Amino acid sequence: MIVEIGHYALILALSLSLVQSVLPAIGARSGDARLMETATITATGGFVLLMLSFSALTAAYVTSDFSVLNVFENSHSLKPMLYKVTGVWGNHEGSMLLWVLILSLFGALVALFGRDLPASLKANVLAVQAWITACFLLFILTTSNPFTRVFPAPMEGQDLNPILQDIGLAIHPPLLYLGYVGFSIAFSFAVAALIDGRIDAAWARWVRPWTLTAWVFLTAGIAMGSYWAYYELGWGGWWFWDPVENASFMPWLSGTALLHSALVMEKRSALKIWTILLAILTFSLSLLGTFLVRSGVLTSVHAFATDPTRGVFILAILCLFIGGSLALFALRAPSLEAGGLFAPISREGALVVNNLFLTTATATVLVGTLYPLVLEVLGGAKISVGEPFFNLTFGPLMVPLLFAVPFGPLLAWKRGDLLAAAQRLYFAIGAAMLTILIAVALTSGTRILAALGFGLAVWLMVGALTDLFVRANFAKVGWRTGLARMRGLPRSAFGTVLAHFGLGVTVLGVITTSAFQTETVTAMRAGQTVNAGGYEVRYEGAQQRQGPNYEEQVGTFTLRRDGLDAGKIESAKRFYPARQMPTTEAGIHTSWFSQLYISLGDPSPDGASIVVRVWWKPLITLIWIGAIFMAVGGTVSLFDRRLRVGAPARSRKRQLAAGAEA
């Protein structure tokens, strides 16, 4: 019965979305407050219905109700409870339900916390959000119904993809969807502003917290996905330029540009056209990522579905929203004001340069991702665009951008002094140069590019801290007064410093791992040793173990360093009978920020030895620690008081002025 309730709730949610997509827009057009207010009721009601539907599917998984086709295909009665719950979104149908649930969540949040928004803007935003929701609900109900029954009900399920039976599935997809789908609010605000014809600094103040929220979740989601692939796939890499990885990376790059552009629009009422376009393009790239993952146009360990019918449906949604929003933008663009003027050397100018590099980098990744698909469609030729292409195109774009990052916060608005900013960065310059010299000396001049990379990372980190030092004015007022001034700085200042510092930390991890990691591949017998990263790794042998729904062969390795015991690593090869699939479970030993990574290969025919891959990855954890810094920085900025006031105050002032005139 609970399954039918969930299905019925989906249908009701579609009905409410259709109402929400029409009545508020009509009310905004005619000035009817009652029609506009229906958006709040329908948005919250739709979220409640979708939560009920999602809960019903979760209940079916928890109770192993194999009469539901989706549960039968993706669960098993012996599967641990955690993976029964996470299996809800470990498949195409369930993940789409989570996708649209998060979509409705953001709409409900705007409805509940957007009380001070201008009524017409709020109504149009929620109407646009409902258009997206209705289209995806129609997609779910017609092509991807998670509540389809199967008769007679099987006694046992087919189990979840073994790669997905990991704690990473509980964290990565929800975080990624909160980022992916969160940009829909920025899109809805942009389209609503184009419909309403009202684009000003107050609009930017309203859209920036939603954009920042989505960016924080997407940053965390990408980092978690990277670490998940790193330890779960057994390949020893943290990024592969996989098309589906790129599909989440492109909205992140574009969303980062949108954040900076919205800041300029809020502070200086400039870059209005640029900000609106970025809001449209960022969510368009999120929709493109959804199409790539679920259309079957590419093969990837990340891809959910291979049904062409679903791909055509999502492609139609893609064309509708991307084409429609860009057409509306083209129609309205001539009437939009460009905004305030500023000198090329200014904080606005630095943010424009930042956005140009980020959008160019996004376009580069987009071309590298789609070119093989387009070539296959046009000529039938199959090629792959991999790491060499992206390293040669994306890397050179990032270097000048990263070099420019510390300058931006130190330049004045409207007209800045580049020399004065450089003088404030003397200590950062000195620290970077010293780092380069030390790196060159330690490597005997054989790793010049790596040394330059270290210098760039230190430049970013010390440059970020310099911004805080300058804001508190320690040089003039002293440490005690400076600390008091620093405590009084807005939270967004600390958020910016944390995000830029985290970027430097990630760059340091990437450079160190790429330049100095070692890999050893050898066949080992029990008792044999191999050296890696200063460790003596001894293979102690393998043993069979039985898991709840898998069998595994576990290899045990003992570690010694400087003649002392340094721990133990267990690495395994698992086999899942229900799916008839093997997986590799890497063994990882972490020492400070570095890791020793061991992955098992195939055993010899006589079983006496086994192929072992041993990687030493210096400072690799800094890659994800830097991402955590960035996400925390964004979160700190969200608590800035200026993101919660200002636009509402302007709205009230306008209302009072309008009342006085009346």
XYZ file of C-alpha atoms in Angstrom:
662
model
C 0.000 0.000 0.000
C 2.836 2.393 0.849
C 4.171 1.969 -2.701
C 0.853 3.050 -4.228
C 0.759 6.048 -1.877
C 4.234 7.047 -3.078
C 3.182 6.730 -6.711
C 0.001 8.723 -6.097
C 2.002 11.431 -4.295
C 4.183 11.777 -7.408
C 1.103 12.352 -9.564
C -0.285 14.908 -7.106
C 3.103 16.672 -7.015
C 2.989 16.944 -10.818
C -0.498 18.458 -10.606
C 0.628 21.015 -8.023
C 3.685 21.875 -10.131
C 1.452 22.582 -13.128
C -0.697 24.877 -10.987
C 2.412 26.570 -9.592
C 3.831 27.075 -13.060
C 0.752 28.963 -14.306
C -1.216 30.820 -11.621
C 1.650 32.781 -9.967
C 2.926 33.902 -13.383
C -0.549 35.122 -14.305
C -0.804 36.875 -10.947
C 2.561 38.587 -11.464
C 1.429 39.717 -14.876
C -1.913 41.074 -13.684
C -0.805 42.244 -10.231
C -3.186 39.850 -8.469
C -1.716 39.236 -4.995
C -3.920 36.183 -4.323
C -2.743 34.391 -7.454
C 0.863 35.222 -6.674
C 0.472 33.837 -3.149
C -0.537 30.436 -4.542
C 3.151 29.930 -5.372
C 4.037 29.665 -1.668
C 1.308 27.110 -0.957
C 1.952 24.940 -3.998
C 5.763 25.029 -3.599
C 5.638 23.814 0.009
C 2.849 21.342 -0.757
C 4.795 19.907 -3.688
C 7.854 19.391 -1.515
C 5.805 17.579 1.147
C 4.307 15.272 -1.499
C 7.694 14.493 -3.002
C 9.138 13.810 0.428
C 6.248 11.388 1.007
C 6.976 9.699 -2.315
C 10.701 9.424 -1.578
C 9.949 8.034 1.893
C 7.672 5.397 0.350
C 10.452 4.227 -1.977
C 12.897 4.175 0.936
C 10.455 2.025 2.940
C 10.259 -0.424 0.035
C 14.054 -0.750 0.043
C 14.320 -1.096 3.821
C 11.695 -3.889 3.887
C 13.128 -5.571 0.747
C 9.820 -5.331 -1.106
C 10.866 -7.148 -4.282
C 7.418 -6.712 -5.814
C 8.737 -3.250 -6.761
C 10.828 -3.636 -9.917
C 13.279 -0.939 -8.868
C 13.945 -2.661 -5.529
C 14.262 -6.077 -7.200
C 16.862 -4.771 -9.664
C 18.948 -2.852 -7.135
C 18.704 -4.516 -3.722
C 19.173 -7.790 -1.894
C 17.848 -9.069 1.422
C 21.393 -9.775 2.719
C 22.672 -6.310 1.888
C 23.637 -4.229 4.967
C 20.940 -1.754 6.038
C 23.093 1.276 5.195
C 23.357 0.149 1.572
C 19.656 -0.652 1.446
C 18.972 2.997 2.266
C 21.660 4.448 0.003
C 20.553 2.058 -2.747
C 17.429 4.213 -3.061
C 19.451 6.713 -5.103
C 22.046 4.212 -6.375
C 20.024 3.694 -9.561
C 18.505 5.802 -12.304
C 14.886 5.929 -11.115
C 15.658 6.542 -7.451
C 18.345 9.099 -8.187
C 15.951 11.042 -10.417
C 13.413 11.060 -7.590
C 16.118 12.467 -5.288
C 16.993 14.996 -8.026
C 13.446 16.329 -8.247
C 13.011 16.199 -4.441
C 15.989 18.530 -4.045
C 14.581 20.705 -6.838
C 11.330 21.079 -4.902
C 13.272 21.632 -1.652
C 14.945 24.730 -3.063
C 11.601 25.996 -4.333
C 10.051 25.478 -0.890
C 12.953 27.306 0.762
C 12.431 30.315 -1.494
C 8.705 30.195 -0.726
C 9.288 30.092 3.041
C 12.305 32.386 3.408
C 11.666 34.808 0.565
C 8.966 36.780 2.361
C 10.720 40.094 1.706
C 11.185 39.449 -1.990
C 9.122 41.663 -4.290
C 5.882 39.746 -4.802
C 6.090 39.642 -8.592
C 9.723 38.489 -8.582
C 8.996 35.769 -6.035
C 5.975 34.567 -8.016
C 7.948 34.405 -11.254
C 10.896 32.646 -9.597
C 8.656 29.943 -8.161
C 6.772 29.632 -11.456
C 10.003 29.035 -13.369
C 11.118 26.550 -10.711
C 7.786 24.772 -11.157
C 8.289 24.547 -14.930
C 11.513 22.625 -14.322
C 9.921 20.451 -11.636
C 6.893 19.610 -13.790
C 9.069 18.570 -16.738
C 11.201 16.236 -14.637
C 8.180 14.786 -12.841
C 6.642 14.064 -16.222
C 9.929 12.429 -17.233
C 9.907 10.235 -14.111
C 6.274 9.179 -14.447
C 6.467 8.353 -18.155
C 9.946 6.841 -18.550
C 11.472 6.210 -15.102
C 8.725 5.274 -12.664
C 10.398 3.959 -9.475
C 7.138 2.360 -8.261
C 6.521 -0.070 -11.117
C 5.367 -3.437 -9.774
C 6.544 -6.848 -10.936
C 4.299 -9.925 -10.730
C 4.820 -12.476 -9.424
C 7.094 -10.920 -6.797
C 10.585 -12.514 -6.869
C 11.894 -14.130 -3.701
C 15.252 -12.339 -3.934
C 16.712 -9.203 -5.517
C 19.566 -8.787 -7.990
C 21.625 -6.656 -5.559
C 23.116 -3.203 -6.025
C 26.131 -2.558 -8.241
C 29.033 -3.614 -5.944
C 30.977 -0.425 -6.682
C 28.091 1.531 -5.159
C 28.019 -0.523 -1.958
C 30.153 1.963 -0.107
C 29.695 4.799 2.376
C 30.592 7.167 -0.461
C 27.175 6.550 -2.015
C 25.558 7.917 1.150
C 27.461 11.202 0.820
C 28.541 11.904 -2.753
C 25.258 11.895 -4.772
C 23.176 13.949 -2.283
C 25.929 16.563 -2.019
C 26.393 16.636 -5.786
C 22.661 16.988 -6.438
C 22.335 19.770 -3.870
C 24.965 21.597 -5.925
C 23.743 20.591 -9.387
C 20.103 21.298 -8.645
C 20.801 24.258 -6.376
C 21.887 26.297 -9.375
C 18.304 25.986 -10.613
C 17.391 28.805 -8.206
C 19.949 31.118 -9.802
C 18.509 30.120 -13.181
C 14.953 30.785 -11.989
C 15.971 34.171 -10.599
C 17.628 35.063 -13.912
C 14.629 34.057 -16.038
C 12.233 35.734 -13.596
C 14.292 38.927 -13.736
C 14.216 38.857 -17.536
C 10.436 38.340 -17.468
C 9.967 41.054 -14.842
C 12.398 43.417 -16.539
C 14.005 44.249 -13.197
C 17.726 43.570 -12.784
C 19.591 45.554 -10.142
C 21.958 45.252 -7.200
C 19.128 44.054 -4.954
C 18.536 41.171 -7.354
C 22.220 40.227 -7.095
C 22.005 40.394 -3.290
C 19.149 37.915 -3.380
C 20.651 35.480 -5.852
C 24.128 35.335 -4.316
C 23.284 33.285 -1.179
C 21.500 30.647 -3.280
C 24.399 30.492 -5.710
C 26.881 30.280 -2.852
C 24.885 27.474 -1.223
C 24.845 25.456 -4.440
C 28.561 26.125 -4.967
C 29.437 24.898 -1.464
C 27.522 21.652 -1.932
C 28.929 21.086 -5.420
C 32.480 21.670 -4.157
C 31.973 19.145 -1.373
C 30.236 16.711 -3.741
C 33.014 16.796 -6.340
C 35.681 16.358 -3.638
C 33.816 13.424 -2.101
C 33.338 11.841 -5.520
C 37.023 12.231 -6.266
C 38.036 10.545 -3.010
C 35.430 7.816 -3.476
C 36.746 6.957 -6.948
C 40.301 7.130 -5.596
C 39.871 4.476 -2.920
C 37.025 2.413 -4.394
C 38.078 1.805 -8.011
C 41.582 0.665 -7.125
C 43.151 2.666 -9.951
C 45.192 4.867 -7.653
C 44.135 8.131 -9.282
C 42.074 11.015 -7.912
C 40.895 12.528 -11.243
C 40.578 10.905 -14.659
C 38.918 13.609 -16.815
C 36.069 11.143 -17.224
C 33.168 12.748 -19.184
C 30.861 12.427 -16.185
C 33.475 13.958 -13.879
C 33.681 16.817 -16.359
C 29.883 17.104 -16.317
C 30.004 18.133 -12.657
C 33.214 20.143 -12.997
C 31.855 22.458 -15.701
C 28.975 23.828 -13.572
C 31.493 24.308 -10.751
C 33.753 26.436 -12.961
C 30.830 28.416 -14.341
C 29.252 28.724 -10.882
C 32.526 30.100 -9.502
C 32.462 32.746 -12.234
C 28.805 33.481 -11.403
C 29.658 34.031 -7.724
C 32.314 36.603 -8.572
C 30.156 38.283 -11.179
C 27.207 38.576 -8.773
C 29.563 40.184 -6.242
C 30.485 42.920 -8.743
C 26.832 43.432 -9.618
C 25.892 43.719 -5.946
C 28.715 46.093 -5.007
C 28.980 48.251 -8.111
C 25.769 47.522 -10.063
C 27.984 46.392 -12.962
C 28.250 43.241 -15.107
C 24.466 42.799 -15.131
C 24.296 41.136 -18.541
C 27.292 38.941 -17.733
C 25.730 37.794 -14.441
C 22.365 36.919 -15.985
C 24.052 34.957 -18.770
C 26.249 33.047 -16.309
C 23.208 32.137 -14.193
C 21.561 30.661 -17.284
C 24.679 28.865 -18.496
C 25.559 27.359 -15.113
C 22.259 25.541 -14.705
C 22.303 24.689 -18.411
C 25.580 22.873 -17.810
C 23.933 21.054 -14.882
C 21.162 19.922 -17.227
C 23.791 18.878 -19.768
C 25.473 16.779 -17.087
C 22.151 15.102 -16.319
C 21.740 14.327 -20.026
C 25.244 12.853 -20.332
C 24.814 10.613 -17.292
C 21.370 9.294 -18.209
C 21.108 9.304 -21.991
C 23.400 6.392 -22.850
C 25.512 8.564 -25.190
C 28.646 7.637 -23.259
C 29.982 4.716 -21.274
C 31.362 5.448 -17.837
C 31.580 3.863 -14.408
C 29.516 6.880 -13.309
C 26.726 6.554 -15.890
C 23.286 5.604 -14.546
C 21.246 4.721 -17.610
C 21.596 3.627 -21.231
C 17.983 3.942 -22.409
C 17.830 6.097 -25.589
C 14.169 6.954 -24.912
C 15.114 8.606 -21.665
C 17.959 10.388 -23.407
C 15.617 11.863 -26.009
C 13.227 13.067 -23.296
C 16.018 14.757 -21.319
C 17.391 16.228 -24.541
C 13.963 17.769 -25.178
C 13.992 19.260 -21.658
C 17.513 20.495 -22.301
C 16.497 22.225 -25.532
C 13.370 23.689 -23.950
C 15.054 25.351 -20.992
C 18.416 26.225 -22.510
C 16.935 27.366 -25.814
C 14.014 29.163 -24.188
C 16.113 30.999 -21.605
C 18.743 32.042 -24.150
C 16.014 33.231 -26.526
C 14.489 35.300 -23.710
C 17.934 36.646 -22.885
C 18.521 37.640 -26.520
C 15.128 39.359 -26.556
C 15.770 41.315 -23.368
C 19.517 41.944 -23.660
C 19.273 45.119 -25.801
C 17.146 46.781 -23.116
C 19.442 45.849 -20.215
C 21.756 48.497 -18.840
C 25.436 47.597 -18.727
C 25.825 49.062 -15.237
C 28.555 51.118 -13.594
C 31.873 51.950 -15.221
C 35.240 50.994 -13.789
C 38.915 51.170 -14.706
C 40.663 48.076 -16.078
C 42.933 48.081 -12.999
C 40.350 47.685 -10.252
C 38.699 44.962 -8.225
C 35.940 44.810 -10.831
C 38.574 44.432 -13.548
C 40.294 41.633 -11.626
C 36.977 39.799 -11.255
C 36.270 40.216 -14.968
C 39.664 38.675 -15.766
C 38.851 35.889 -13.323
C 35.556 35.232 -15.102
C 37.108 35.292 -18.555
C 39.612 32.608 -17.592
C 36.986 30.516 -15.824
C 34.513 30.627 -18.709
C 37.273 29.865 -21.216
C 38.346 26.915 -19.068
C 34.718 25.758 -18.944
C 34.503 25.965 -22.728
C 37.737 23.972 -23.024
C 36.407 21.179 -20.825
C 33.093 21.266 -22.716
C 34.828 20.894 -26.082
C 37.020 18.061 -24.832
C 33.987 16.275 -23.420
C 31.591 16.667 -26.346
C 34.001 16.523 -29.303
C 34.259 12.691 -29.351
C 30.451 12.424 -29.183
C 29.902 14.948 -31.979
C 32.570 13.304 -34.149
C 30.955 9.896 -33.646
C 27.522 11.233 -34.596
C 28.801 13.015 -37.727
C 31.295 10.486 -39.044
C 31.002 7.339 -36.988
C 34.633 7.568 -35.869
C 35.308 6.757 -32.225
C 38.078 8.639 -30.470
C 38.829 9.411 -26.847
C 39.977 12.733 -25.441
C 41.887 12.121 -22.257
C 44.383 13.538 -19.828
C 46.988 14.850 -22.331
C 44.442 17.124 -24.038
C 43.081 18.562 -20.801
C 46.537 19.019 -19.277
C 47.714 20.948 -22.347
C 44.625 23.154 -22.601
C 43.142 23.499 -19.129
C 46.454 23.767 -17.259
C 47.857 26.811 -19.107
C 44.564 28.649 -18.530
C 44.698 28.022 -14.807
C 48.266 29.218 -14.195
C 47.708 32.941 -14.981
C 44.350 32.819 -13.202
C 45.907 31.388 -10.040
C 48.690 33.965 -10.220
C 46.106 36.781 -10.357
C 43.914 35.515 -7.486
C 45.772 37.249 -4.578
C 45.679 40.612 -6.374
C 41.874 40.821 -6.658
C 40.932 41.371 -2.981
C 43.727 43.938 -2.541
C 42.581 46.198 -5.373
C 40.139 49.030 -4.732
C 36.719 49.156 -6.304
C 36.279 51.286 -9.453
C 39.961 52.293 -9.713
C 42.825 50.388 -8.147
C 46.596 50.647 -7.868
C 48.376 47.536 -9.120
C 51.750 48.654 -7.742
C 50.304 49.260 -4.284
C 48.681 45.823 -4.331
C 51.987 44.245 -5.373
C 53.762 46.036 -2.519
C 51.305 44.564 -0.029
C 52.113 41.135 -1.481
C 55.887 41.433 -1.009
C 55.894 38.828 1.740
C 53.852 36.430 -0.430
C 56.227 37.020 -3.326
C 59.227 36.391 -1.087
C 57.715 33.209 0.357
C 56.935 31.913 -3.135
C 60.447 32.658 -4.432
C 62.055 31.049 -1.386
C 59.884 27.959 -1.868
C 60.951 27.688 -5.506
C 64.642 27.997 -4.616
C 64.397 25.358 -1.875
C 62.501 22.990 -4.178
C 65.072 23.421 -6.951
C 67.914 22.789 -4.501
C 66.306 19.678 -3.020
C 65.599 18.192 -6.447
C 68.993 19.206 -7.903
C 67.222 21.227 -10.572
C 65.515 18.193 -12.117
C 61.942 19.263 -11.267
C 61.763 22.893 -12.360
C 58.037 22.783 -13.211
C 57.235 21.148 -9.882
C 59.252 23.815 -8.070
C 57.315 26.546 -9.875
C 54.097 24.773 -8.919
C 55.136 24.765 -5.253
C 55.837 28.474 -5.494
C 52.408 29.077 -7.033
C 50.701 27.148 -4.211
C 52.565 29.106 -1.530
C 51.783 32.334 -3.394
C 48.072 31.513 -3.211
C 48.106 30.549 0.475
C 50.245 33.419 1.750
C 48.461 35.840 -0.598
C 45.112 34.830 0.907
C 46.418 35.445 4.442
C 47.861 38.774 3.302
C 44.348 39.949 2.466
C 43.325 39.339 6.090
C 46.510 41.037 7.374
C 45.874 44.121 5.248
C 42.190 44.344 6.164
C 43.042 44.296 9.872
C 45.833 46.846 9.210
C 48.321 45.082 11.490
C 51.227 47.043 9.988
C 49.923 50.388 11.304
C 47.856 49.628 14.397
C 49.855 46.745 15.894
C 48.874 43.194 16.771
C 46.481 43.877 19.651
C 44.402 46.450 17.810
C 44.785 44.470 14.606
C 43.288 41.379 16.207
C 40.381 43.449 17.495
C 39.856 44.881 14.000
C 40.067 41.388 12.503
C 37.314 40.142 14.810
C 35.121 42.926 13.487
C 35.612 42.018 9.828
C 32.576 40.693 7.955
C 32.310 36.916 7.710
C 32.566 37.081 3.937
C 36.139 38.365 4.334
C 37.077 35.234 6.309
C 35.166 33.099 3.812
C 37.135 34.546 0.904
C 40.447 33.979 2.682
C 39.542 30.369 3.530
C 38.416 29.620 -0.036
C 41.529 31.121 -1.652
C 43.791 29.470 0.941
C 42.078 26.141 0.269
C 42.696 26.591 -3.445
C 46.410 26.920 -2.702
C 46.337 23.811 -0.493
C 44.695 21.808 -3.288
C 47.252 23.052 -5.823
C 50.066 22.001 -3.460
C 48.560 18.505 -3.179
C 48.081 18.175 -6.931
C 51.622 19.322 -7.770
C 53.322 17.150 -5.152
C 51.384 14.003 -6.003
C 51.741 14.454 -9.757
C 55.475 15.105 -9.612
C 56.682 12.775 -6.880
C 54.345 9.815 -6.590
C 55.872 6.401 -7.232
C 54.245 3.223 -8.510
C 55.543 -0.324 -8.160
C 53.850 -3.275 -9.877
C 55.177 -6.692 -8.955
C 54.130 -10.293 -8.320
C 54.629 -11.070 -4.633
C 54.733 -14.297 -2.634
C 54.166 -14.483 1.098
C 57.223 -13.139 2.895
C 58.480 -10.976 0.021
C 59.005 -7.228 0.500
C 58.988 -4.106 -1.626
C 60.083 -0.560 -0.778
C 57.854 2.466 -1.348
C 57.929 5.967 0.133
C 60.487 5.010 2.761
C 58.400 2.020 3.889
C 59.346 -1.626 3.709
C 56.127 -3.379 2.644
C 56.021 -7.109 3.462
C 53.343 -9.367 1.995
C 52.119 -11.754 4.695
C 49.757 -13.785 2.527
C 46.043 -13.913 1.702
C 42.991 -15.431 3.326
C 39.355 -15.962 2.351
C 36.571 -14.165 4.196
C 32.814 -14.198 3.910
C 30.902 -10.911 3.935
C 27.135 -10.409 4.264
C 26.587 -10.528 0.498
C 30.074 -11.089 -0.901
C 33.168 -13.264 -0.708
C 36.621 -11.730 -0.520
C 40.279 -12.608 -0.696
C 42.153 -10.350 1.704
C 45.872 -9.710 1.348
C 47.712 -8.562 4.482
C 50.786 -6.334 4.368
C 52.933 -5.237 7.317
C 54.842 -1.962 7.209
C 58.199 -1.058 8.695
C 59.940 2.295 8.627
C 63.416 2.996 9.959
C 63.421 -0.507 11.438
C 60.219 0.060 13.429
C 56.737 -1.343 12.956
C 54.608 1.232 11.113
C 51.254 -0.487 10.863
C 49.358 -2.941 8.718
C 47.394 -2.679 5.460
C 44.667 -5.013 4.232
C 43.724 -4.978 0.557
C 41.029 -7.204 -0.910
C 39.423 -8.611 -4.035
C 35.686 -9.081 -3.530
C 33.148 -11.109 -5.478
C 29.404 -10.492 -5.300
C 27.500 -13.681 -6.299
C 24.147 -11.971 -6.900
C 25.667 -9.609 -9.480
C 28.491 -11.939 -10.522
C 30.818 -8.943 -10.275
C 34.283 -8.511 -8.724
C 35.575 -5.345 -7.072
C 38.923 -4.195 -5.745
C 39.135 -2.805 -2.219
C 42.351 -0.813 -1.920
C 44.325 -0.763 1.296
C 45.470 2.710 2.362
C 47.889 3.779 5.094
C 47.905 7.508 5.867
C 50.978 9.191 7.308
C 50.296 12.859 7.971
C 49.165 14.162 4.561
C 50.711 11.357 2.485
C 49.375 7.882 1.730
C 50.676 4.423 0.898
C 48.143 2.802 -1.425
C 48.050 -0.938 -2.167
C 45.794 -2.628 -4.706
C 45.597 -6.352 -5.458
C 45.697 -7.708 -8.989
C 45.198 -11.227 -10.318
C 46.786 -14.264 -8.632
C 49.151 -16.563 -10.492
C 47.691 -19.805 -11.938
C 49.168 -21.835 -9.078
C 47.938 -19.327 -6.471
C 51.396 -18.966 -4.934
C 51.807 -15.290 -5.823
C 49.616 -12.314 -6.611
C 50.125 -9.115 -8.596
C 50.407 -6.139 -6.253
C 50.355 -2.443 -7.123
C 51.956 -0.171 -4.539
C 51.713 3.606 -4.844
C 53.376 6.194 -2.639
C 51.408 9.423 -2.892
C 53.049 12.323 -1.051
C 50.689 15.037 0.289
C 47.752 13.640 -1.698
C 45.243 14.277 1.092
C 45.891 18.023 0.671
C 43.828 17.814 -2.517
C 40.676 17.062 -0.516
C 41.658 19.093 2.539
C 41.911 22.122 0.259
C 38.422 21.399 -1.068
C 37.165 21.258 2.529
C 38.727 24.678 3.161
C 36.925 26.025 0.097
C 33.570 24.585 1.150
C 34.004 25.881 4.706
C 34.934 29.288 3.314
C 31.726 29.380 1.297
C 29.730 28.310 4.356
C 31.301 31.046 6.499
C 30.399 33.611 3.847
C 26.787 32.417 3.939
C 26.557 33.571 7.553
C 27.604 37.089 6.636
C 24.924 39.447 7.912
C 25.021 41.375 4.654
C 23.666 38.340 2.796
C 20.611 38.335 5.039
C 19.828 42.046 5.007
C 20.018 44.789 2.417
C 17.728 43.551 -0.291
C 14.798 43.176 2.131
C 15.556 46.638 3.521
C 15.529 48.096 0.030
C 12.264 46.405 -0.648
C 10.685 47.892 2.493
C 12.038 51.331 1.682
C 10.499 51.154 -1.751
C 7.209 50.064 -0.250
C 7.268 52.993 2.218
C 8.148 55.390 -0.561
C 5.339 54.040 -2.702
C 2.930 54.415 0.239
C 4.046 58.002 0.848
C 3.520 58.892 -2.809
C 0.076 57.336 -2.683
